[in-house]
Short mmCIF file of C-alpha atoms and ligand atoms in Angstrom, two decimals:
data_model
loop_
_atom_site.label_atom_id
_atom_site.label_comp_id
_atom_site.label_asym_id
_atom_site.label_seq_id
_atom_site.Cartn_x
_atom_site.Cartn_y
_atom_site.Cartn_z
CA UNK A 1 13.07 -13.28 -14.25
CA UNK A 2 11.96 -9.67 -13.33
CA UNK A 3 8.55 -8.60 -13.66
CA UNK A 4 10.00 -4.98 -14.69
CA UNK A 5 10.97 -5.46 -18.80
CA UNK A 6 12.29 -2.67 -20.36
CA UNK A 7 13.69 0.06 -17.85
CA UNK A 8 10.24 1.12 -15.66
CA UNK A 9 7.83 -0.55 -17.76
CA UNK A 10 5.45 -3.57 -16.84
CA UNK A 11 4.37 -4.71 -20.31
CA UNK A 12 2.79 -1.51 -21.76
CA UNK A 13 2.42 0.19 -18.09
CA UNK A 14 4.42 2.00 -16.29
CA UNK A 15 7.32 4.24 -17.28
CA UNK A 16 7.88 7.92 -16.64
CA UNK A 17 6.03 10.71 -18.34
CA UNK A 18 7.38 13.94 -16.69
CA UNK A 19 8.93 16.99 -17.73
CA UNK A 20 12.59 16.76 -18.97
CA UNK A 21 13.88 18.66 -15.67
CA UNK A 22 11.97 16.21 -13.40
CA UNK A 23 13.40 12.96 -15.22
CA UNK A 24 16.94 14.22 -14.50
CA UNK A 25 15.92 13.82 -10.97
CA UNK A 26 14.12 10.62 -11.58
CA UNK A 27 17.30 9.55 -13.05
CA UNK A 28 19.44 10.58 -10.02
CA UNK A 29 17.21 8.51 -7.65
CA UNK A 30 17.35 5.50 -10.10
CA UNK A 31 21.12 5.54 -9.83
CA UNK A 32 21.28 5.87 -5.91
CA UNK A 33 18.67 2.94 -5.74
CA UNK A 34 20.87 0.72 -8.23
CA UNK A 35 23.53 1.08 -6.15
CA UNK A 36 22.63 0.58 -2.65
CA UNK A 37 19.96 -1.76 -3.39
CA UNK A 38 22.41 -4.73 -3.32
CA UNK A 39 24.74 -3.31 -0.81
CA UNK A 40 25.68 -5.46 1.85
CA UNK A 41 25.47 -2.78 4.42
CA UNK A 42 22.62 -0.95 3.36
CA UNK A 43 20.79 -4.63 3.51
CA UNK A 44 22.09 -5.18 7.13
CA UNK A 45 21.07 -1.84 8.14
CA UNK A 46 17.37 -2.17 6.57
CA UNK A 47 17.07 -5.63 8.62
CA UNK A 48 18.11 -3.98 11.32
CA UNK A 49 15.61 -1.44 11.85
CA UNK A 50 12.82 -4.00 10.27
CA UNK A 51 13.62 -6.20 13.19
CA UNK A 52 14.40 -4.10 16.42
CA UNK A 53 12.24 -1.12 15.30
CA UNK A 54 9.51 -2.64 13.03
CA UNK A 55 9.11 -5.58 15.09
CA UNK A 56 9.71 -8.05 12.14
CA UNK A 57 9.25 -10.82 11.06
CA UNK A 58 5.39 -10.59 11.27
CA UNK A 59 3.80 -13.78 12.26
CA UNK A 60 1.82 -15.72 9.86
CA UNK A 61 -1.16 -16.91 11.80
CA UNK A 62 -3.31 -19.61 10.66
CA UNK A 63 -6.91 -18.31 11.45
CA UNK A 64 -8.54 -21.71 12.95
CA UNK A 65 -11.94 -20.46 13.87
CA UNK A 66 -12.37 -18.52 10.91
CA UNK A 67 -11.42 -21.13 8.72
CA UNK A 68 -13.59 -23.54 10.73
CA UNK A 69 -16.64 -21.48 10.45
CA UNK A 70 -16.49 -21.04 7.05
CA UNK A 71 -15.59 -24.53 6.29
CA UNK A 72 -13.13 -24.94 3.43
CA UNK A 73 -9.49 -23.96 2.86
CA UNK A 74 -7.30 -23.15 5.82
CA UNK A 75 -7.18 -19.28 5.95
CA UNK A 76 -3.64 -17.71 7.06
CA UNK A 77 -3.51 -14.36 8.08
CA UNK A 78 -0.28 -12.35 7.66
CA UNK A 79 0.00 -9.84 10.42
CA UNK A 80 1.49 -6.59 9.00
CA UNK A 81 -1.28 -4.99 11.36
CA UNK A 82 1.04 -5.85 14.07
CA UNK A 83 3.89 -3.34 12.85
CA UNK A 84 5.35 -0.54 14.65
CA UNK A 85 2.75 2.09 13.63
CA UNK A 86 -0.02 -0.43 12.80
CA UNK A 87 0.63 -1.06 8.64
CA UNK A 88 2.85 -1.98 6.00
CA UNK A 89 3.39 1.26 5.40
CA UNK A 90 6.35 1.66 7.69
CA UNK A 91 8.55 -0.99 5.91
CA UNK A 92 8.71 1.68 2.80
CA UNK A 93 9.09 4.62 4.45
CA UNK A 94 12.12 3.09 6.70
CA UNK A 95 13.78 1.77 3.29
CA UNK A 96 13.54 5.14 1.54
CA UNK A 97 14.85 7.02 4.71
CA UNK A 98 17.78 4.75 4.72
CA UNK A 99 18.16 5.53 1.11
CA UNK A 100 17.67 9.18 1.24
CA UNK A 101 20.57 9.44 3.95
CA UNK A 102 22.84 7.32 1.84
CA UNK A 103 22.01 10.06 -1.27
CA UNK A 104 23.42 12.62 1.90
CA UNK A 105 19.89 14.29 1.88
CA UNK A 106 18.59 15.90 5.18
CA UNK A 107 14.95 16.90 4.29
CA UNK A 108 12.14 14.85 3.04
CA UNK A 109 8.81 15.72 1.69
CA UNK A 110 5.71 13.84 1.02
CA UNK A 111 1.78 14.04 0.07
CA UNK A 112 -0.44 12.85 1.73
CA UNK A 113 -4.62 12.41 1.13
CA UNK A 114 -5.90 10.45 4.53
CA UNK A 115 -2.75 11.26 6.41
CA UNK A 116 -2.01 7.69 6.90
CA UNK A 117 1.59 7.83 4.52
CA UNK A 118 2.15 11.26 6.41
CA UNK A 119 2.27 9.58 9.58
CA UNK A 120 4.61 6.83 8.53
CA UNK A 121 6.93 9.54 6.50
CA UNK A 122 6.66 11.59 9.66
CA UNK A 123 7.71 8.78 11.75
CA UNK A 124 10.75 7.55 9.86
CA UNK A 125 11.72 11.15 9.53
CA UNK A 126 11.37 11.51 13.46
CA UNK A 127 13.79 8.08 13.96
CA UNK A 128 16.56 9.15 11.72
CA UNK A 129 16.51 13.20 12.91
CA UNK A 130 15.29 14.07 9.36
CA UNK A 131 13.56 16.89 8.43
CA UNK A 132 9.74 16.72 7.25
CA UNK A 133 7.34 18.27 5.12
CA UNK A 134 4.29 16.89 4.15
CA UNK A 135 1.83 18.52 1.71
CA UNK A 136 -1.68 17.69 2.27
CA UNK A 137 -4.92 19.28 0.60
CA UNK A 138 -6.72 21.85 2.85
CA UNK A 139 -9.96 19.76 2.36
CA UNK A 140 -8.18 16.35 3.75
CA UNK A 141 -6.65 18.43 6.55
CA UNK A 142 -9.94 19.33 8.16
CA UNK A 143 -11.47 15.78 7.58
CA UNK A 144 -8.24 14.21 9.12
CA UNK A 145 -7.46 16.76 12.15
CA UNK A 146 -6.14 13.74 14.21
CA UNK A 147 -3.70 12.59 11.73
CA UNK A 148 -2.68 16.38 11.28
CA UNK A 149 -1.78 16.69 14.73
CA UNK A 150 0.18 13.04 14.73
CA UNK A 151 2.68 14.37 12.43
CA UNK A 152 3.14 17.52 13.99
CA UNK A 153 3.48 15.49 17.04
CA UNK A 154 6.30 13.65 15.37
CA UNK A 155 8.13 16.93 14.74
CA UNK A 156 6.79 17.22 10.92
CA UNK A 157 5.30 20.53 9.42
CA UNK A 158 2.20 20.01 7.40
CA UNK A 159 1.55 22.45 4.54
CA UNK A 160 -1.92 23.13 3.50
CA UNK A 161 -2.46 23.12 -0.06
CA UNK A 162 -5.27 25.27 -1.45
CA UNK A 163 -5.15 24.70 -5.14
CA UNK A 164 -7.39 23.03 -7.11
CA UNK A 165 -9.87 20.73 -5.54
CA UNK A 166 -7.99 21.22 -2.26
CA UNK A 167 -7.41 16.95 -2.18
CA UNK A 168 -4.40 14.42 -2.63
CA UNK A 169 -3.90 15.19 -6.69
CA UNK A 170 -3.26 19.07 -5.72
CA UNK A 171 -0.91 17.80 -3.06
CA UNK A 172 0.68 15.62 -5.34
CA UNK A 173 1.81 18.53 -7.86
CA UNK A 174 2.89 20.33 -4.78
CA UNK A 175 5.22 17.96 -3.58
CA UNK A 176 6.58 17.46 -7.29
CA UNK A 177 7.19 21.28 -7.76
CA UNK A 178 9.01 21.50 -4.44
CA UNK A 179 11.15 18.39 -5.75
CA UNK A 180 12.26 20.09 -8.49
CA UNK A 181 13.12 23.20 -6.76
CA UNK A 182 14.95 21.36 -4.00
CA UNK A 183 16.33 17.91 -5.29
CA UNK A 184 19.94 18.59 -4.23
CA UNK A 185 19.04 18.27 -0.74
CA UNK A 186 15.35 17.13 -0.78
CA UNK A 187 14.25 13.20 -0.82
CA UNK A 188 10.43 12.84 -2.18
CA UNK A 189 9.01 10.04 0.05
CA UNK A 190 6.42 8.16 -2.20
CA UNK A 191 3.85 6.28 -0.54
CA UNK A 192 2.73 3.38 -2.72
CA UNK A 193 3.75 1.76 -5.76
CA UNK A 194 2.80 3.98 -8.29
CA UNK A 195 4.10 7.36 -9.96
CA UNK A 196 6.88 7.50 -12.50
CA UNK A 197 9.69 4.97 -12.52
CA UNK A 198 11.64 4.38 -10.37
CA UNK A 199 8.81 4.73 -7.34
CA UNK A 200 7.14 1.72 -8.54
CA UNK A 201 10.27 -0.27 -8.41
CA UNK A 202 11.72 1.07 -5.48
CA UNK A 203 8.39 0.59 -3.31
CA UNK A 204 8.31 -3.12 -4.48
CA UNK A 205 11.77 -3.76 -3.28
CA UNK A 206 11.19 -2.61 0.16
CA UNK A 207 7.17 -3.85 0.57
CA UNK A 208 8.56 -7.52 -1.04
CA UNK A 209 9.79 -8.27 2.49
CA UNK A 210 6.13 -9.68 3.38
CA UNK A 211 5.83 -12.01 0.21
CA UNK A 212 9.44 -13.10 1.40
CA UNK A 213 8.87 -14.12 4.91
CA UNK A 214 5.09 -15.74 4.07
CA UNK A 215 6.38 -17.74 1.72
CA UNK A 216 9.23 -19.11 4.01
CA UNK A 217 6.84 -19.34 6.91
CA UNK A 218 4.24 -21.40 5.11
CA UNK A 219 6.81 -23.76 3.63
CA UNK A 220 8.05 -24.21 7.45
CA UNK A 221 4.46 -24.37 8.90
CA UNK A 222 2.69 -26.16 6.33
CA UNK A 223 5.57 -27.70 3.98
CA UNK A 224 3.35 -26.36 0.74
CA UNK A 225 2.66 -23.74 -0.84
CA UNK A 226 -0.80 -21.54 -0.59
CA UNK A 227 -3.30 -21.88 -3.49
CA UNK A 228 -4.40 -18.36 -3.27
CA UNK A 229 -2.46 -15.32 -1.74
CA UNK A 230 -5.41 -12.44 -1.33
CA UNK A 231 -4.28 -8.34 -0.76
CA UNK A 232 -6.43 -5.25 -1.20
CA UNK A 233 -5.16 -2.77 -3.61
CA UNK A 234 -5.37 1.08 -3.18
CA UNK A 235 -2.21 2.08 -5.05
CA UNK A 236 -0.76 -1.58 -4.80
CA UNK A 237 2.02 -1.96 -2.56
CA UNK A 238 0.77 -4.40 0.14
CA UNK A 239 -0.19 -6.37 -2.39
CA UNK A 240 2.55 -6.22 -4.56
CA UNK A 241 4.84 -6.73 -1.56
CA UNK A 242 2.94 -9.75 -1.21
CA UNK A 243 2.63 -11.26 -4.85
CA UNK A 244 6.23 -10.33 -6.63
CA UNK A 245 8.01 -13.13 -4.29
CA UNK A 246 5.77 -15.65 -5.70
CA UNK A 247 5.69 -14.41 -9.20
CA UNK A 248 7.35 -17.72 -10.43
CA UNK A 249 5.21 -20.04 -8.57
CA UNK A 250 2.45 -20.57 -11.06
CA UNK A 251 0.53 -22.64 -8.82
CA UNK A 252 0.08 -20.02 -6.38
CA UNK A 253 -2.85 -17.94 -7.68
CA UNK A 254 -3.08 -13.78 -6.85
CA UNK A 255 -5.84 -11.96 -6.25
CA UNK A 256 -6.31 -8.51 -5.95
CA UNK A 257 -9.30 -6.80 -3.85
CA UNK A 258 -10.18 -3.24 -5.31
CA UNK A 259 -12.99 -1.10 -3.24
CA UNK A 260 -16.33 -1.79 -5.28
CA UNK A 261 -17.44 1.47 -2.64
CA UNK A 262 -21.40 1.88 -3.00
CA UNK A 263 -21.33 -0.84 -6.16
CA UNK A 264 -19.58 -1.05 -9.04
CA UNK A 265 -22.75 0.45 -11.17
CA UNK A 266 -23.14 3.62 -9.04
CA UNK A 267 -19.70 4.98 -10.36
CA UNK A 268 -18.90 5.75 -6.47
CA UNK A 269 -15.88 3.33 -6.07
CA UNK A 270 -12.22 3.41 -6.63
CA UNK A 271 -11.60 0.10 -8.70
CA UNK A 272 -9.59 0.77 -11.92
CA UNK A 273 -8.69 -2.63 -12.50
CA UNK A 274 -12.29 -3.81 -12.60
CA UNK A 275 -13.96 -1.01 -14.52
CA UNK A 276 -10.86 1.44 -15.70
CA UNK A 277 -9.44 1.79 -19.16
CA UNK A 278 -5.47 2.10 -19.66
CA UNK A 279 -4.57 5.71 -19.47
CA UNK A 280 -1.73 8.31 -17.89
CA UNK A 281 -1.77 9.48 -14.32
CA UNK A 282 0.63 11.21 -12.39
CA UNK A 283 3.27 10.65 -14.98
CA UNK A 284 2.82 6.87 -15.38
CA UNK A 285 0.69 4.40 -17.56
CA UNK A 286 -2.01 2.18 -15.69
CA UNK A 287 -5.50 1.56 -15.42
CA UNK A 288 -7.38 4.41 -14.11
CA UNK A 289 -11.45 5.33 -13.67
CA UNK A 290 -11.78 7.55 -15.94
CA UNK A 291 -14.70 9.55 -17.80
CA UNK A 292 -15.39 9.34 -21.72
CA UNK A 293 -13.29 12.14 -22.03
CA UNK A 294 -10.52 10.37 -20.16
CA UNK A 295 -10.51 12.63 -17.03
CA UNK A 296 -9.75 10.76 -13.79
CA UNK A 297 -13.02 10.03 -12.01
CA UNK A 298 -14.00 11.35 -8.54
CA UNK A 299 -13.31 8.12 -6.25
CA UNK A 300 -15.21 6.86 -3.08
CA UNK A 301 -14.42 3.86 -0.78
CA UNK A 302 -15.15 3.40 2.75
CA UNK A 303 -11.31 2.83 3.34
CA UNK A 304 -9.59 5.93 3.04
CA UNK A 305 -6.04 4.22 2.01
CA UNK A 306 -7.87 2.36 -0.87
CA UNK A 307 -9.37 5.53 -2.21
CA UNK A 308 -7.51 6.39 -5.70
CA UNK A 309 -8.55 6.76 -9.04
CA UNK A 310 -5.23 4.68 -10.58
CA UNK A 311 -3.48 1.80 -9.51
CA UNK A 312 0.53 0.40 -9.74
CA UNK A 313 1.92 -0.29 -13.17
CA UNK A 314 2.92 -3.51 -12.25
CA UNK A 315 -0.62 -4.80 -11.20
CA UNK A 316 -1.83 -3.16 -14.27
CA UNK A 317 0.63 -5.46 -16.11
CA UNK A 318 -0.29 -8.79 -14.10
CA UNK A 319 -3.75 -7.98 -14.98
CA UNK A 320 -3.24 -7.77 -18.82
CA UNK A 321 -1.34 -10.72 -18.52
CA UNK A 322 -3.81 -12.57 -16.47
CA UNK A 323 -0.96 -13.83 -13.69
CA UNK A 324 -2.92 -11.88 -11.33
CA UNK A 325 -6.84 -11.74 -11.02
CA UNK A 326 -8.59 -8.50 -9.26
CA UNK A 327 -12.39 -8.59 -7.80
CA UNK A 328 -13.97 -5.85 -5.96
CA UNK A 329 -15.83 -5.87 -2.70
CA UNK A 330 -18.02 -2.79 -1.88
CA UNK A 331 -17.81 -0.97 1.34
CA UNK A 332 -20.89 -3.35 2.58
CA UNK A 333 -18.91 -6.20 2.28
CA UNK A 334 -15.88 -5.05 4.05
CA UNK A 335 -17.70 -3.78 7.41
CA UNK A 336 -19.07 -7.44 7.40
CA UNK A 337 -15.59 -8.59 7.08
CA UNK A 338 -14.37 -5.95 9.44
CA UNK A 339 -16.77 -7.45 11.92
CA UNK A 340 -16.54 -11.27 11.09
CA UNK A 341 -12.89 -11.04 12.12
CA UNK A 342 -13.08 -8.89 15.15
CA UNK A 343 -15.75 -11.37 16.67
CA UNK A 344 -14.23 -14.64 15.53
CA UNK A 345 -10.42 -14.13 15.56
CA UNK A 346 -10.08 -11.17 17.89
CA UNK A 347 -8.08 -9.09 15.15
CA UNK A 348 -9.96 -5.82 14.45
CA UNK A 349 -8.79 -5.19 10.87
CA UNK A 350 -7.95 -1.99 8.97
CA UNK A 351 -11.04 -0.81 6.62
CA UNK A 352 -8.77 -1.69 3.88
CA UNK A 353 -7.54 -5.00 4.86
CA UNK A 354 -11.19 -5.90 5.37
CA UNK A 355 -11.53 -6.06 1.83
CA UNK A 356 -9.28 -8.83 1.26
CA UNK A 357 -10.53 -10.67 4.26
CA UNK A 358 -14.29 -10.38 2.53
CA UNK A 359 -12.76 -12.01 -0.55
CA UNK A 360 -11.22 -14.82 1.72
CA UNK A 361 -15.07 -15.49 3.43
CA UNK A 362 -16.30 -15.75 -0.55
CA UNK A 363 -13.85 -17.79 -1.65
CA UNK A 364 -12.91 -20.00 1.39
CA UNK A 365 -16.53 -22.48 1.29
CA UNK A 366 -15.57 -23.66 -2.53
CA UNK A 367 -12.15 -24.85 -1.62
CA UNK A 368 -10.99 -28.20 0.05
CA UNK A 369 -9.82 -28.10 3.64
CA UNK A 370 -6.55 -28.74 2.08
CA UNK A 371 -6.00 -26.07 0.47
CA UNK A 372 -4.33 -22.86 1.89
CA UNK A 373 -5.31 -19.42 1.67
CA UNK A 374 -2.83 -16.32 2.72
CA UNK A 375 -4.37 -13.26 3.43
CA UNK A 376 -2.54 -10.07 3.62
CA UNK A 377 -3.97 -8.03 6.85
CA UNK A 378 -2.21 -4.55 5.63
CA UNK A 379 -3.14 -2.82 9.08
CA UNK A 380 -4.97 -2.90 12.29
CA UNK A 381 -8.47 -1.18 12.76
CA UNK A 382 -8.04 1.24 15.65
CA UNK A 383 -8.27 4.14 13.35
CA UNK A 384 -11.35 3.04 11.98
CA UNK A 385 -13.34 2.05 15.04
CA UNK A 386 -14.74 5.74 15.47
CA UNK A 387 -15.89 5.80 11.83
CA UNK A 388 -17.50 2.62 12.02
CA UNK A 389 -19.17 3.60 15.75
CA UNK A 390 -20.53 6.54 14.05
CA UNK A 391 -22.12 4.94 11.20
CA UNK A 392 -23.49 2.50 13.44
CA UNK A 393 -24.95 5.25 15.78
CA UNK A 394 -26.53 7.04 12.52
CA UNK A 395 -27.78 3.70 11.81
CA UNK A 396 -29.77 3.53 15.03
CA UNK A 397 -27.96 0.44 16.13
CA UNK A 398 -25.70 1.50 18.77
CA UNK A 399 -28.09 4.09 20.40
CA UNK A 400 -30.92 0.81 20.31
CA UNK A 401 -28.64 -1.14 22.90
CA UNK A 402 -27.55 1.40 25.01
C1 LIG B 1 -2.27 2.87 2.76
C2 LIG B 1 -3.27 1.59 3.13
C3 LIG B 1 -3.87 0.56 2.24
C4 LIG B 1 -3.48 1.00 0.66
O1 LIG B 1 -1.96 1.23 0.10
P1 LIG B 1 -1.29 0.33 -1.04
O2 LIG B 1 -0.14 0.82 -1.48
O3 LIG B 1 -2.61 -0.81 -1.93
O4 LIG B 1 -1.11 -1.05 0.00
C5 LIG B 1 -3.96 -0.65 2.44
N1 LIG B 1 -4.16 -1.29 3.65
C6 LIG B 1 -3.95 -0.06 5.14
C7 LIG B 1 -3.49 -0.18 6.33
C8 LIG B 1 -3.28 1.17 4.23
O5 LIG B 1 -2.99 2.11 5.32
#
């Protein structure tokens, strides 16, 4: 059984609520995806780049010291941080770039908030010699100067969006406007399992390599399936990539971890599945962090990649149906996990991924030693070292030791 029921819908969530003009473009994309997803040559090409360029399969690593210290379940870490460019985002952009090539398209556009998806897109375009344009809010450009430089170094053109709040939402609007005008020769590369159909399906398809590998690896290493699989949830692509291949395994519990920011009660978070309500965002139905009158609320997370008021439709469905559980972890708890994993395992996690680690830290001690937890480490933390350093400097910790 697939979790997509009626085309593009997961229970009551998903769909494609866009203008008729854009609908035509999305149907064109859907047809191309249907044609190539099971095409043998396409699959072989994808497998080639996953292996030789991304460095797959990523290891499933038994975190012996962390497990011992917590004193409960065995914790395994799926090392997406070891992929080329340092996160799971590369899986999706390689897949979509190959799809764009099959569609005969030479120009790729994308939008980016913190810059991580923009850098991934620029990487894939450099690899395949495609023209790359990235829309980014003026405000985000100012805050993420180094990522803007990375994109330009990789040959992309970064366009500053000066409309509205000059943030991600405005960049998304500009990207869709560009797509409408230029779809015959332009591919819009979406970065997470969100947006109107067929994007959530396409992104899940390419990210499912995470769960397929992890399932096989744990069977090889332990001879049984895990009790829990845990991943952080921004838009939800690394989590759905891990979860979906375990969907039929009813004994495997899935936990998605949202950012509680400064605390769910403060309103400064980005946790739609924990405290949001169903609504419409960027052309699809999902849980949304919204005001009384239904406007998306400003969000906050210490992890830029988790800072989004909505969430993928398939996670919305997993929550509504009870197949997965969603919890929230604060900035502070994520920082603790960031330090813990660095010190106990020698692995500096991305702040996004540290949210998933924090949930494993909460859960493991309550489980027995023959139970297994798999945590998806969506990315490495080098990108966050400076931020954490500056925070500690402000707090006086670093200065006092120096
Ligand atoms: C972008 C990002 C995320 C959040 O995106 P999802 O689509 O929810 O996976 C998580 N971790 C890292 C390292 C990221 O770069």
